[in-house]
Amino acid sequence: VLGNHEYRGSTAAVLDYGTVSRRWEMPGRYYALTEEVADGVEVLLVFIDTVPLIDKYRDNPRKFPDAGAQSMDEQLAWIDTTLGGSDAEWKVVMGHHPVYAGTTKEVRARADLQQRLRPLLDRHGVDLSVAGHIHNFQHIRVPGSRVDWVVNSSASKSRKVVPFNGALFASPETGFSLCSVSETELTLTFVNADGKILYQYTRTE
């Protein structure tokens, strides 16, 4: 997915790189895949473009020239339709910016996503919302929402953890996340760069 650093240049070039490298698959600014994992169990993976949903990027055309050129309303309508039209047992939404996170970064970016994106995820029973941007691991639950809000650390400079109400786990270590799915369980695992399991959480359907 595209992030704020990609939006500092030509986002079209990032999309077009798929025509140059067979290892690069990015069919659009936002897109969805439905994967059958076992015995007919389906997982809907929704990849979104968070930058155009945040005003600080839209309102700064000199630094982020492509952000304001994207239609926020069209993407939100697509997210609504895509989530609402799926009967998958599990729904996972992935974008660069987190809706919730413990961080010293200014709150207005997350406030925009909480206003514009969270209602859609809550309405359609999304299980996981996965993001990056903060450069550490976080797993958060917030009142009134059944979504598990996840921040993933991967291939980035580590940042210190900032306390946040609702955080079930946080770690400044670098690493990656693993998600395992069955008909009745979704298990999220945080693994550090040395392959050590830092945290594991299982969500039941």
JSON list of C-alpha atoms in Angstrom, two decimals:
[
{"chain": "A", "resi": 1, "resn": "VAL", "atom": "CA", "xyz": [0.00, 0.00, 0.00]},
{"chain": "A", "resi": 2, "resn": "LEU", "atom": "CA", "xyz": [1.02, 3.61, -0.48]},
{"chain": "A", "resi": 3, "resn": "GLY", "atom": "CA", "xyz": [2.26, 5.63, 2.50]},
{"chain": "A", "resi": 4, "resn": "ASN", "atom": "CA", "xyz": [3.23, 9.22, 3.20]},
{"chain": "A", "resi": 5, "resn": "HIS", "atom": "CA", "xyz": [6.76, 8.77, 1.82]},
{"chain": "A", "resi": 6, "resn": "GLU", "atom": "CA", "xyz": [5.45, 7.47, -1.51]},
{"chain": "A", "resi": 7, "resn": "TYR", "atom": "CA", "xyz": [3.16, 10.50, -1.72]},
{"chain": "A", "resi": 8, "resn": "ARG", "atom": "CA", "xyz": [6.17, 12.84, -1.57]},
{"chain": "A", "resi": 9, "resn": "GLY", "atom": "CA", "xyz": [6.92, 11.82, -5.15]},
{"chain": "A", "resi": 10, "resn": "SER", "atom": "CA", "xyz": [5.01, 10.18, -7.98]},
{"chain": "A", "resi": 11, "resn": "THR", "atom": "CA", "xyz": [2.61, 7.59, -6.65]},
{"chain": "A", "resi": 12, "resn": "ALA", "atom": "CA", "xyz": [1.92, 6.53, -10.24]},
{"chain": "A", "resi": 13, "resn": "ALA", "atom": "CA", "xyz": [5.56, 5.40, -10.47]},
{"chain": "A", "resi": 14, "resn": "VAL", "atom": "CA", "xyz": [5.05, 3.10, -7.50]},
{"chain": "A", "resi": 15, "resn": "LEU", "atom": "CA", "xyz": [2.01, 1.54, -9.14]},
{"chain": "A", "resi": 16, "resn": "ASP", "atom": "CA", "xyz": [3.78, 1.24, -12.50]},
{"chain": "A", "resi": 17, "resn": "TYR", "atom": "CA", "xyz": [6.76, -0.57, -10.98]},
{"chain": "A", "resi": 18, "resn": "GLY", "atom": "CA", "xyz": [4.76, -3.77, -11.30]},
{"chain": "A", "resi": 19, "resn": "THR", "atom": "CA", "xyz": [5.39, -3.62, -15.05]},
{"chain": "A", "resi": 20, "resn": "VAL", "atom": "CA", "xyz": [9.15, -3.62, -14.36]},
{"chain": "A", "resi": 21, "resn": "SER", "atom": "CA", "xyz": [9.51, -6.20, -11.60]},
{"chain": "A", "resi": 22, "resn": "ARG", "atom": "CA", "xyz": [7.67, -9.52, -11.36]},
{"chain": "A", "resi": 23, "resn": "ARG", "atom": "CA", "xyz": [8.18, -9.35, -7.58]},
{"chain": "A", "resi": 24, "resn": "TRP", "atom": "CA", "xyz": [6.08, -6.19, -7.26]},
{"chain": "A", "resi": 25, "resn": "GLU", "atom": "CA", "xyz": [2.33, -6.70, -7.18]},
{"chain": "A", "resi": 26, "resn": "MET", "atom": "CA", "xyz": [0.16, -3.65, -6.56]},
{"chain": "A", "resi": 27, "resn": "PRO", "atom": "CA", "xyz": [-2.95, -3.66, -8.76]},
{"chain": "A", "resi": 28, "resn": "GLY", "atom": "CA", "xyz": [-4.27, -0.30, -7.55]},
{"chain": "A", "resi": 29, "resn": "ARG", "atom": "CA", "xyz": [-4.20, 2.47, -4.99]},
{"chain": "A", "resi": 30, "resn": "TYR", "atom": "CA", "xyz": [-6.75, 0.39, -3.12]},
{"chain": "A", "resi": 31, "resn": "TYR", "atom": "CA", "xyz": [-7.91, -3.14, -3.86]},
{"chain": "A", "resi": 32, "resn": "ALA", "atom": "CA", "xyz": [-9.25, -6.31, -2.27]},
{"chain": "A", "resi": 33, "resn": "LEU", "atom": "CA", "xyz": [-8.46, -10.02, -2.36]},
{"chain": "A", "resi": 34, "resn": "THR", "atom": "CA", "xyz": [-10.54, -12.91, -1.07]},
{"chain": "A", "resi": 35, "resn": "GLU", "atom": "CA", "xyz": [-8.43, -15.90, -0.07]},
{"chain": "A", "resi": 36, "resn": "GLU", "atom": "CA", "xyz": [-9.71, -19.39, 0.76]},
{"chain": "A", "resi": 37, "resn": "VAL", "atom": "CA", "xyz": [-7.49, -20.60, 3.58]},
{"chain": "A", "resi": 38, "resn": "ALA", "atom": "CA", "xyz": [-8.89, -24.05, 4.42]},
{"chain": "A", "resi": 39, "resn": "ASP", "atom": "CA", "xyz": [-12.08, -26.07, 4.01]},
{"chain": "A", "resi": 40, "resn": "GLY", "atom": "CA", "xyz": [-13.91, -23.22, 2.32]},
{"chain": "A", "resi": 41, "resn": "VAL", "atom": "CA", "xyz": [-13.02, -20.65, 4.99]},
{"chain": "A", "resi": 42, "resn": "GLU", "atom": "CA", "xyz": [-12.58, -17.26, 3.33]},
{"chain": "A", "resi": 43, "resn": "VAL", "atom": "CA", "xyz": [-10.63, -14.20, 4.42]},
{"chain": "A", "resi": 44, "resn": "LEU", "atom": "CA", "xyz": [-11.31, -10.81, 2.86]},
{"chain": "A", "resi": 45, "resn": "LEU", "atom": "CA", "xyz": [-8.15, -8.71, 2.63]},
{"chain": "A", "resi": 46, "resn": "VAL", "atom": "CA", "xyz": [-8.83, -5.04, 1.92]},
{"chain": "A", "resi": 47, "resn": "PHE", "atom": "CA", "xyz": [-5.83, -2.86, 1.07]},
{"chain": "A", "resi": 48, "resn": "ILE", "atom": "CA", "xyz": [-6.55, 0.87, 1.39]},
{"chain": "A", "resi": 49, "resn": "ASP", "atom": "CA", "xyz": [-4.84, 4.18, 0.60]},
{"chain": "A", "resi": 50, "resn": "THR", "atom": "CA", "xyz": [-4.87, 6.15, 3.85]},
{"chain": "A", "resi": 51, "resn": "VAL", "atom": "CA", "xyz": [-3.03, 9.31, 2.74]},
{"chain": "A", "resi": 52, "resn": "PRO", "atom": "CA", "xyz": [-5.96, 10.83, 0.77]},
{"chain": "A", "resi": 53, "resn": "LEU", "atom": "CA", "xyz": [-8.22, 10.23, 3.80]},
{"chain": "A", "resi": 54, "resn": "ILE", "atom": "CA", "xyz": [-6.12, 12.59, 5.96]},
{"chain": "A", "resi": 55, "resn": "ASP", "atom": "CA", "xyz": [-6.43, 16.37, 5.65]},
{"chain": "A", "resi": 56, "resn": "LYS", "atom": "CA", "xyz": [-2.80, 17.25, 6.55]},
{"chain": "A", "resi": 57, "resn": "TYR", "atom": "CA", "xyz": [-1.68, 15.54, 3.35]},
{"chain": "A", "resi": 58, "resn": "ARG", "atom": "CA", "xyz": [-4.55, 16.71, 1.16]},
{"chain": "A", "resi": 59, "resn": "ASP", "atom": "CA", "xyz": [-3.95, 20.32, 2.22]},
{"chain": "A", "resi": 60, "resn": "ASN", "atom": "CA", "xyz": [-0.22, 20.31, 1.41]},
{"chain": "A", "resi": 61, "resn": "PRO", "atom": "CA", "xyz": [0.10, 19.98, -2.40]},
{"chain": "A", "resi": 62, "resn": "ARG", "atom": "CA", "xyz": [3.69, 21.21, -2.48]},
{"chain": "A", "resi": 63, "resn": "LYS", "atom": "CA", "xyz": [4.95, 18.35, -0.30]},
{"chain": "A", "resi": 64, "resn": "PHE", "atom": "CA", "xyz": [2.34, 15.70, -1.20]},
{"chain": "A", "resi": 65, "resn": "PRO", "atom": "CA", "xyz": [1.29, 16.59, -4.76]},
{"chain": "A", "resi": 66, "resn": "ASP", "atom": "CA", "xyz": [-0.87, 13.54, -5.46]},
{"chain": "A", "resi": 67, "resn": "ALA", "atom": "CA", "xyz": [-2.84, 13.44, -2.18]},
{"chain": "A", "resi": 68, "resn": "GLY", "atom": "CA", "xyz": [-5.46, 16.09, -2.94]},
{"chain": "A", "resi": 69, "resn": "ALA", "atom": "CA", "xyz": [-5.92, 14.74, -6.46]},
{"chain": "A", "resi": 70, "resn": "GLN", "atom": "CA", "xyz": [-7.44, 11.51, -5.15]},
{"chain": "A", "resi": 71, "resn": "SER", "atom": "CA", "xyz": [-11.17, 11.28, -4.41]},
{"chain": "A", "resi": 72, "resn": "MET", "atom": "CA", "xyz": [-11.74, 10.59, -0.73]},
{"chain": "A", "resi": 73, "resn": "ASP", "atom": "CA", "xyz": [-15.46, 9.99, -1.27]},
{"chain": "A", "resi": 74, "resn": "GLU", "atom": "CA", "xyz": [-14.88, 7.41, -4.02]},
{"chain": "A", "resi": 75, "resn": "GLN", "atom": "CA", "xyz": [-12.48, 5.38, -1.89]},
{"chain": "A", "resi": 76, "resn": "LEU", "atom": "CA", "xyz": [-14.73, 5.48, 1.19]},
{"chain": "A", "resi": 77, "resn": "ALA", "atom": "CA", "xyz": [-17.70, 4.38, -0.94]},
{"chain": "A", "resi": 78, "resn": "TRP", "atom": "CA", "xyz": [-15.59, 1.54, -2.37]},
{"chain": "A", "resi": 79, "resn": "ILE", "atom": "CA", "xyz": [-14.53, 0.42, 1.12]},
{"chain": "A", "resi": 80, "resn": "ASP", "atom": "CA", "xyz": [-18.17, 0.48, 2.25]},
{"chain": "A", "resi": 81, "resn": "THR", "atom": "CA", "xyz": [-19.34, -1.54, -0.77]},
{"chain": "A", "resi": 82, "resn": "THR", "atom": "CA", "xyz": [-16.43, -4.01, -0.62]},
{"chain": "A", "resi": 83, "resn": "LEU", "atom": "CA", "xyz": [-16.85, -4.78, 3.07]},
{"chain": "A", "resi": 84, "resn": "GLY", "atom": "CA", "xyz": [-20.64, -4.88, 2.84]},
{"chain": "A", "resi": 85, "resn": "GLY", "atom": "CA", "xyz": [-20.63, -7.19, -0.18]},
{"chain": "A", "resi": 86, "resn": "SER", "atom": "CA", "xyz": [-18.44, -9.88, 1.38]},
{"chain": "A", "resi": 87, "resn": "ASP", "atom": "CA", "xyz": [-19.62, -12.98, 3.23]},
{"chain": "A", "resi": 88, "resn": "ALA", "atom": "CA", "xyz": [-16.08, -13.94, 4.25]},
{"chain": "A", "resi": 89, "resn": "GLU", "atom": "CA", "xyz": [-15.71, -15.38, 7.74]},
{"chain": "A", "resi": 90, "resn": "TRP", "atom": "CA", "xyz": [-12.87, -12.97, 8.47]},
{"chain": "A", "resi": 91, "resn": "LYS", "atom": "CA", "xyz": [-12.28, -9.40, 7.31]},
{"chain": "A", "resi": 92, "resn": "VAL", "atom": "CA", "xyz": [-8.89, -7.68, 7.51]},
{"chain": "A", "resi": 93, "resn": "VAL", "atom": "CA", "xyz": [-8.25, -4.08, 6.43]},
{"chain": "A", "resi": 94, "resn": "MET", "atom": "CA", "xyz": [-4.68, -2.89, 5.82]},
{"chain": "A", "resi": 95, "resn": "GLY", "atom": "CA", "xyz": [-3.42, 0.65, 5.30]},
{"chain": "A", "resi": 96, "resn": "HIS", "atom": "CA", "xyz": [-0.29, 2.63, 6.09]},
{"chain": "A", "resi": 97, "resn": "HIS", "atom": "CA", "xyz": [-1.68, 4.92, 8.81]},
{"chain": "A", "resi": 98, "resn": "PRO", "atom": "CA", "xyz": [-3.23, 3.61, 12.04]},
{"chain": "A", "resi": 99, "resn": "VAL", "atom": "CA", "xyz": [-6.68, 4.61, 13.21]},
{"chain": "A", "resi": 100, "resn": "TYR", "atom": "CA", "xyz": [-5.51, 4.25, 16.83]},
{"chain": "A", "resi": 101, "resn": "ALA", "atom": "CA", "xyz": [-1.96, 4.23, 18.17]},
{"chain": "A", "resi": 102, "resn": "GLY", "atom": "CA", "xyz": [0.20, 5.31, 21.06]},
{"chain": "A", "resi": 103, "resn": "THR", "atom": "CA", "xyz": [2.56, 7.84, 19.48]},
{"chain": "A", "resi": 104, "resn": "THR", "atom": "CA", "xyz": [3.96, 11.35, 19.77]},
{"chain": "A", "resi": 105, "resn": "LYS", "atom": "CA", "xyz": [2.83, 12.03, 16.19]},
{"chain": "A", "resi": 106, "resn": "GLU", "atom": "CA", "xyz": [0.11, 14.66, 15.97]},
{"chain": "A", "resi": 107, "resn": "VAL", "atom": "CA", "xyz": [-3.38, 13.40, 16.68]},
{"chain": "A", "resi": 108, "resn": "ARG", "atom": "CA", "xyz": [-5.20, 15.01, 13.76]},
{"chain": "A", "resi": 109, "resn": "ALA", "atom": "CA", "xyz": [-4.25, 12.29, 11.25]},
{"chain": "A", "resi": 110, "resn": "ARG", "atom": "CA", "xyz": [-5.76, 9.60, 13.48]},
{"chain": "A", "resi": 111, "resn": "ALA", "atom": "CA", "xyz": [-8.76, 11.81, 14.23]},
{"chain": "A", "resi": 112, "resn": "ASP", "atom": "CA", "xyz": [-9.53, 12.03, 10.50]},
{"chain": "A", "resi": 113, "resn": "LEU", "atom": "CA", "xyz": [-9.42, 8.23, 10.19]},
{"chain": "A", "resi": 114, "resn": "GLN", "atom": "CA", "xyz": [-11.51, 7.75, 13.33]},
{"chain": "A", "resi": 115, "resn": "GLN", "atom": "CA", "xyz": [-14.16, 10.01, 11.82]},
{"chain": "A", "resi": 116, "resn": "ARG", "atom": "CA", "xyz": [-14.07, 8.72, 8.25]},
{"chain": "A", "resi": 117, "resn": "LEU", "atom": "CA", "xyz": [-12.85, 5.13, 8.34]},
{"chain": "A", "resi": 118, "resn": "ARG", "atom": "CA", "xyz": [-13.72, 3.63, 11.72]},
{"chain": "A", "resi": 119, "resn": "PRO", "atom": "CA", "xyz": [-17.53, 3.78, 11.22]},
{"chain": "A", "resi": 120, "resn": "LEU", "atom": "CA", "xyz": [-17.21, 1.62, 8.10]},
{"chain": "A", "resi": 121, "resn": "LEU", "atom": "CA", "xyz": [-15.02, -0.95, 9.83]},
{"chain": "A", "resi": 122, "resn": "ASP", "atom": "CA", "xyz": [-17.35, -1.15, 12.82]},
{"chain": "A", "resi": 123, "resn": "ARG", "atom": "CA", "xyz": [-20.49, -1.37, 10.66]},
{"chain": "A", "resi": 124, "resn": "HIS", "atom": "CA", "xyz": [-19.21, -4.27, 8.57]},
{"chain": "A", "resi": 125, "resn": "GLY", "atom": "CA", "xyz": [-17.69, -6.36, 11.35]},
{"chain": "A", "resi": 126, "resn": "VAL", "atom": "CA", "xyz": [-14.01, -6.00, 10.45]},
{"chain": "A", "resi": 127, "resn": "ASP", "atom": "CA", "xyz": [-11.83, -8.22, 12.61]},
{"chain": "A", "resi": 128, "resn": "LEU", "atom": "CA", "xyz": [-8.38, -6.66, 12.17]},
{"chain": "A", "resi": 129, "resn": "SER", "atom": "CA", "xyz": [-7.27, -3.19, 11.14]},
{"chain": "A", "resi": 130, "resn": "VAL", "atom": "CA", "xyz": [-3.54, -3.39, 10.39]},
{"chain": "A", "resi": 131, "resn": "ALA", "atom": "CA", "xyz": [-1.23, -0.41, 9.89]},
{"chain": "A", "resi": 132, "resn": "GLY", "atom": "CA", "xyz": [2.39, 0.67, 10.08]},
{"chain": "A", "resi": 133, "resn": "HIS", "atom": "CA", "xyz": [3.76, 4.25, 10.20]},
{"chain": "A", "resi": 134, "resn": "ILE", "atom": "CA", "xyz": [4.55, 4.24, 13.96]},
{"chain": "A", "resi": 135, "resn": "HIS", "atom": "CA", "xyz": [7.61, 1.91, 13.73]},
{"chain": "A", "resi": 136, "resn": "ASN", "atom": "CA", "xyz": [6.75, -0.42, 16.59]},
{"chain": "A", "resi": 137, "resn": "PHE", "atom": "CA", "xyz": [4.31, -3.19, 17.55]},
{"chain": "A", "resi": 138, "resn": "GLN", "atom": "CA", "xyz": [0.93, -2.34, 19.08]},
{"chain": "A", "resi": 139, "resn": "HIS", "atom": "CA", "xyz": [-2.33, -4.19, 19.70]},
{"chain": "A", "resi": 140, "resn": "ILE", "atom": "CA", "xyz": [-5.20, -1.95, 20.81]},
{"chain": "A", "resi": 141, "resn": "ARG", "atom": "CA", "xyz": [-8.87, -2.35, 21.72]},
{"chain": "A", "resi": 142, "resn": "VAL", "atom": "CA", "xyz": [-11.08, 0.72, 22.17]},
{"chain": "A", "resi": 143, "resn": "PRO", "atom": "CA", "xyz": [-14.49, 1.06, 23.85]},
{"chain": "A", "resi": 144, "resn": "GLY", "atom": "CA", "xyz": [-17.47, 0.52, 21.59]},
{"chain": "A", "resi": 145, "resn": "SER", "atom": "CA", "xyz": [-15.55, -1.28, 18.84]},
{"chain": "A", "resi": 146, "resn": "ARG", "atom": "CA", "xyz": [-15.02, -5.01, 18.19]},
{"chain": "A", "resi": 147, "resn": "VAL", "atom": "CA", "xyz": [-12.12, -4.29, 15.81]},
{"chain": "A", "resi": 148, "resn": "ASP", "atom": "CA", "xyz": [-8.62, -5.30, 16.89]},
{"chain": "A", "resi": 149, "resn": "TRP", "atom": "CA", "xyz": [-6.41, -2.33, 15.96]},
{"chain": "A", "resi": 150, "resn": "VAL", "atom": "CA", "xyz": [-2.89, -3.48, 15.08]},
{"chain": "A", "resi": 151, "resn": "VAL", "atom": "CA", "xyz": [0.32, -1.57, 14.38]},
{"chain": "A", "resi": 152, "resn": "ASN", "atom": "CA", "xyz": [3.01, -3.66, 12.69]},
{"chain": "A", "resi": 153, "resn": "SER", "atom": "CA", "xyz": [6.76, -3.09, 12.85]},
{"chain": "A", "resi": 154, "resn": "SER", "atom": "CA", "xyz": [8.70, -4.07, 9.74]},
{"chain": "A", "resi": 155, "resn": "ALA", "atom": "CA", "xyz": [11.93, -2.96, 8.06]},
{"chain": "A", "resi": 156, "resn": "SER", "atom": "CA", "xyz": [11.94, 0.43, 9.75]},
{"chain": "A", "resi": 157, "resn": "LYS", "atom": "CA", "xyz": [13.87, 2.31, 12.43]},
{"chain": "A", "resi": 158, "resn": "SER", "atom": "CA", "xyz": [12.41, 1.38, 15.81]},
{"chain": "A", "resi": 159, "resn": "ARG", "atom": "CA", "xyz": [10.60, 4.01, 17.87]},
{"chain": "A", "resi": 160, "resn": "LYS", "atom": "CA", "xyz": [9.93, 4.05, 21.60]},
{"chain": "A", "resi": 161, "resn": "VAL", "atom": "CA", "xyz": [6.53, 2.93, 22.84]},
{"chain": "A", "resi": 162, "resn": "VAL", "atom": "CA", "xyz": [4.15, 5.66, 24.01]},
{"chain": "A", "resi": 163, "resn": "PRO", "atom": "CA", "xyz": [1.53, 4.58, 26.61]},
{"chain": "A", "resi": 164, "resn": "PHE", "atom": "CA", "xyz": [-2.02, 4.44, 25.23]},
{"chain": "A", "resi": 165, "resn": "ASN", "atom": "CA", "xyz": [-5.32, 3.59, 26.91]},
{"chain": "A", "resi": 166, "resn": "GLY", "atom": "CA", "xyz": [-6.61, 0.34, 25.44]},
{"chain": "A", "resi": 167, "resn": "ALA", "atom": "CA", "xyz": [-3.19, -1.04, 24.52]},
{"chain": "A", "resi": 168, "resn": "LEU", "atom": "CA", "xyz": [-3.10, -4.78, 25.13]},
{"chain": "A", "resi": 169, "resn": "PHE", "atom": "CA", "xyz": [0.51, -5.01, 24.03]},
{"chain": "A", "resi": 170, "resn": "ALA", "atom": "CA", "xyz": [3.27, -2.74, 22.72]},
{"chain": "A", "resi": 171, "resn": "SER", "atom": "CA", "xyz": [6.95, -3.27, 21.94]},
{"chain": "A", "resi": 172, "resn": "PRO", "atom": "CA", "xyz": [9.65, -1.11, 20.31]},
{"chain": "A", "resi": 173, "resn": "GLU", "atom": "CA", "xyz": [11.32, -4.15, 18.73]},
{"chain": "A", "resi": 174, "resn": "THR", "atom": "CA", "xyz": [11.49, -4.57, 14.97]},
{"chain": "A", "resi": 175, "resn": "GLY", "atom": "CA", "xyz": [10.11, -7.66, 13.27]},
{"chain": "A", "resi": 176, "resn": "PHE", "atom": "CA", "xyz": [6.96, -8.78, 11.49]},
{"chain": "A", "resi": 177, "resn": "SER", "atom": "CA", "xyz": [3.42, -9.99, 12.12]},
{"chain": "A", "resi": 178, "resn": "LEU", "atom": "CA", "xyz": [1.95, -13.39, 11.29]},
{"chain": "A", "resi": 179, "resn": "CYS", "atom": "CA", "xyz": [-1.75, -14.11, 11.00]},
{"chain": "A", "resi": 180, "resn": "SER", "atom": "CA", "xyz": [-3.11, -17.67, 11.12]},
{"chain": "A", "resi": 181, "resn": "VAL", "atom": "CA", "xyz": [-6.75, -18.41, 10.39]},
{"chain": "A", "resi": 182, "resn": "SER", "atom": "CA", "xyz": [-9.17, -21.30, 10.83]},
{"chain": "A", "resi": 183, "resn": "GLU", "atom": "CA", "xyz": [-12.95, -21.41, 10.66]},
{"chain": "A", "resi": 184, "resn": "THR", "atom": "CA", "xyz": [-13.32, -20.39, 14.30]},
{"chain": "A", "resi": 185, "resn": "GLU", "atom": "CA", "xyz": [-10.04, -18.70, 15.25]},
{"chain": "A", "resi": 186, "resn": "LEU", "atom": "CA", "xyz": [-7.78, -15.93, 14.01]},
{"chain": "A", "resi": 187, "resn": "THR", "atom": "CA", "xyz": [-4.37, -15.81, 15.69]},
{"chain": "A", "resi": 188, "resn": "LEU", "atom": "CA", "xyz": [-2.11, -12.76, 15.50]},
{"chain": "A", "resi": 189, "resn": "THR", "atom": "CA", "xyz": [1.58, -13.25, 16.31]},
{"chain": "A", "resi": 190, "resn": "PHE", "atom": "CA", "xyz": [4.25, -10.56, 16.68]},
{"chain": "A", "resi": 191, "resn": "VAL", "atom": "CA", "xyz": [7.75, -11.92, 15.89]},
{"chain": "A", "resi": 192, "resn": "ASN", "atom": "CA", "xyz": [10.97, -9.96, 16.38]},
{"chain": "A", "resi": 193, "resn": "ALA", "atom": "CA", "xyz": [13.92, -9.76, 13.99]},
{"chain": "A", "resi": 194, "resn": "ASP", "atom": "CA", "xyz": [15.57, -12.76, 15.68]},
{"chain": "A", "resi": 195, "resn": "GLY", "atom": "CA", "xyz": [12.49, -14.95, 15.17]},
{"chain": "A", "resi": 196, "resn": "LYS", "atom": "CA", "xyz": [11.36, -14.80, 18.80]},
{"chain": "A", "resi": 197, "resn": "ILE", "atom": "CA", "xyz": [7.62, -14.63, 19.47]},
{"chain": "A", "resi": 198, "resn": "LEU", "atom": "CA", "xyz": [6.92, -11.43, 21.39]},
{"chain": "A", "resi": 199, "resn": "TYR", "atom": "CA", "xyz": [3.14, -11.65, 21.62]},
{"chain": "A", "resi": 200, "resn": "GLN", "atom": "CA", "xyz": [0.28, -13.86, 20.50]},
{"chain": "A", "resi": 201, "resn": "TYR", "atom": "CA", "xyz": [-3.44, -13.13, 20.51]},
{"chain": "A", "resi": 202, "resn": "THR", "atom": "CA", "xyz": [-6.32, -15.35, 19.39]},
{"chain": "A", "resi": 203, "resn": "ARG", "atom": "CA", "xyz": [-9.66, -13.96, 18.33]},
{"chain": "A", "resi": 204, "resn": "THR", "atom": "CA", "xyz": [-12.63, -16.36, 18.16]},
{"chain": "A", "resi": 205, "resn": "GLU", "atom": "CA", "xyz": [-15.50, -16.02, 15.70]}
]
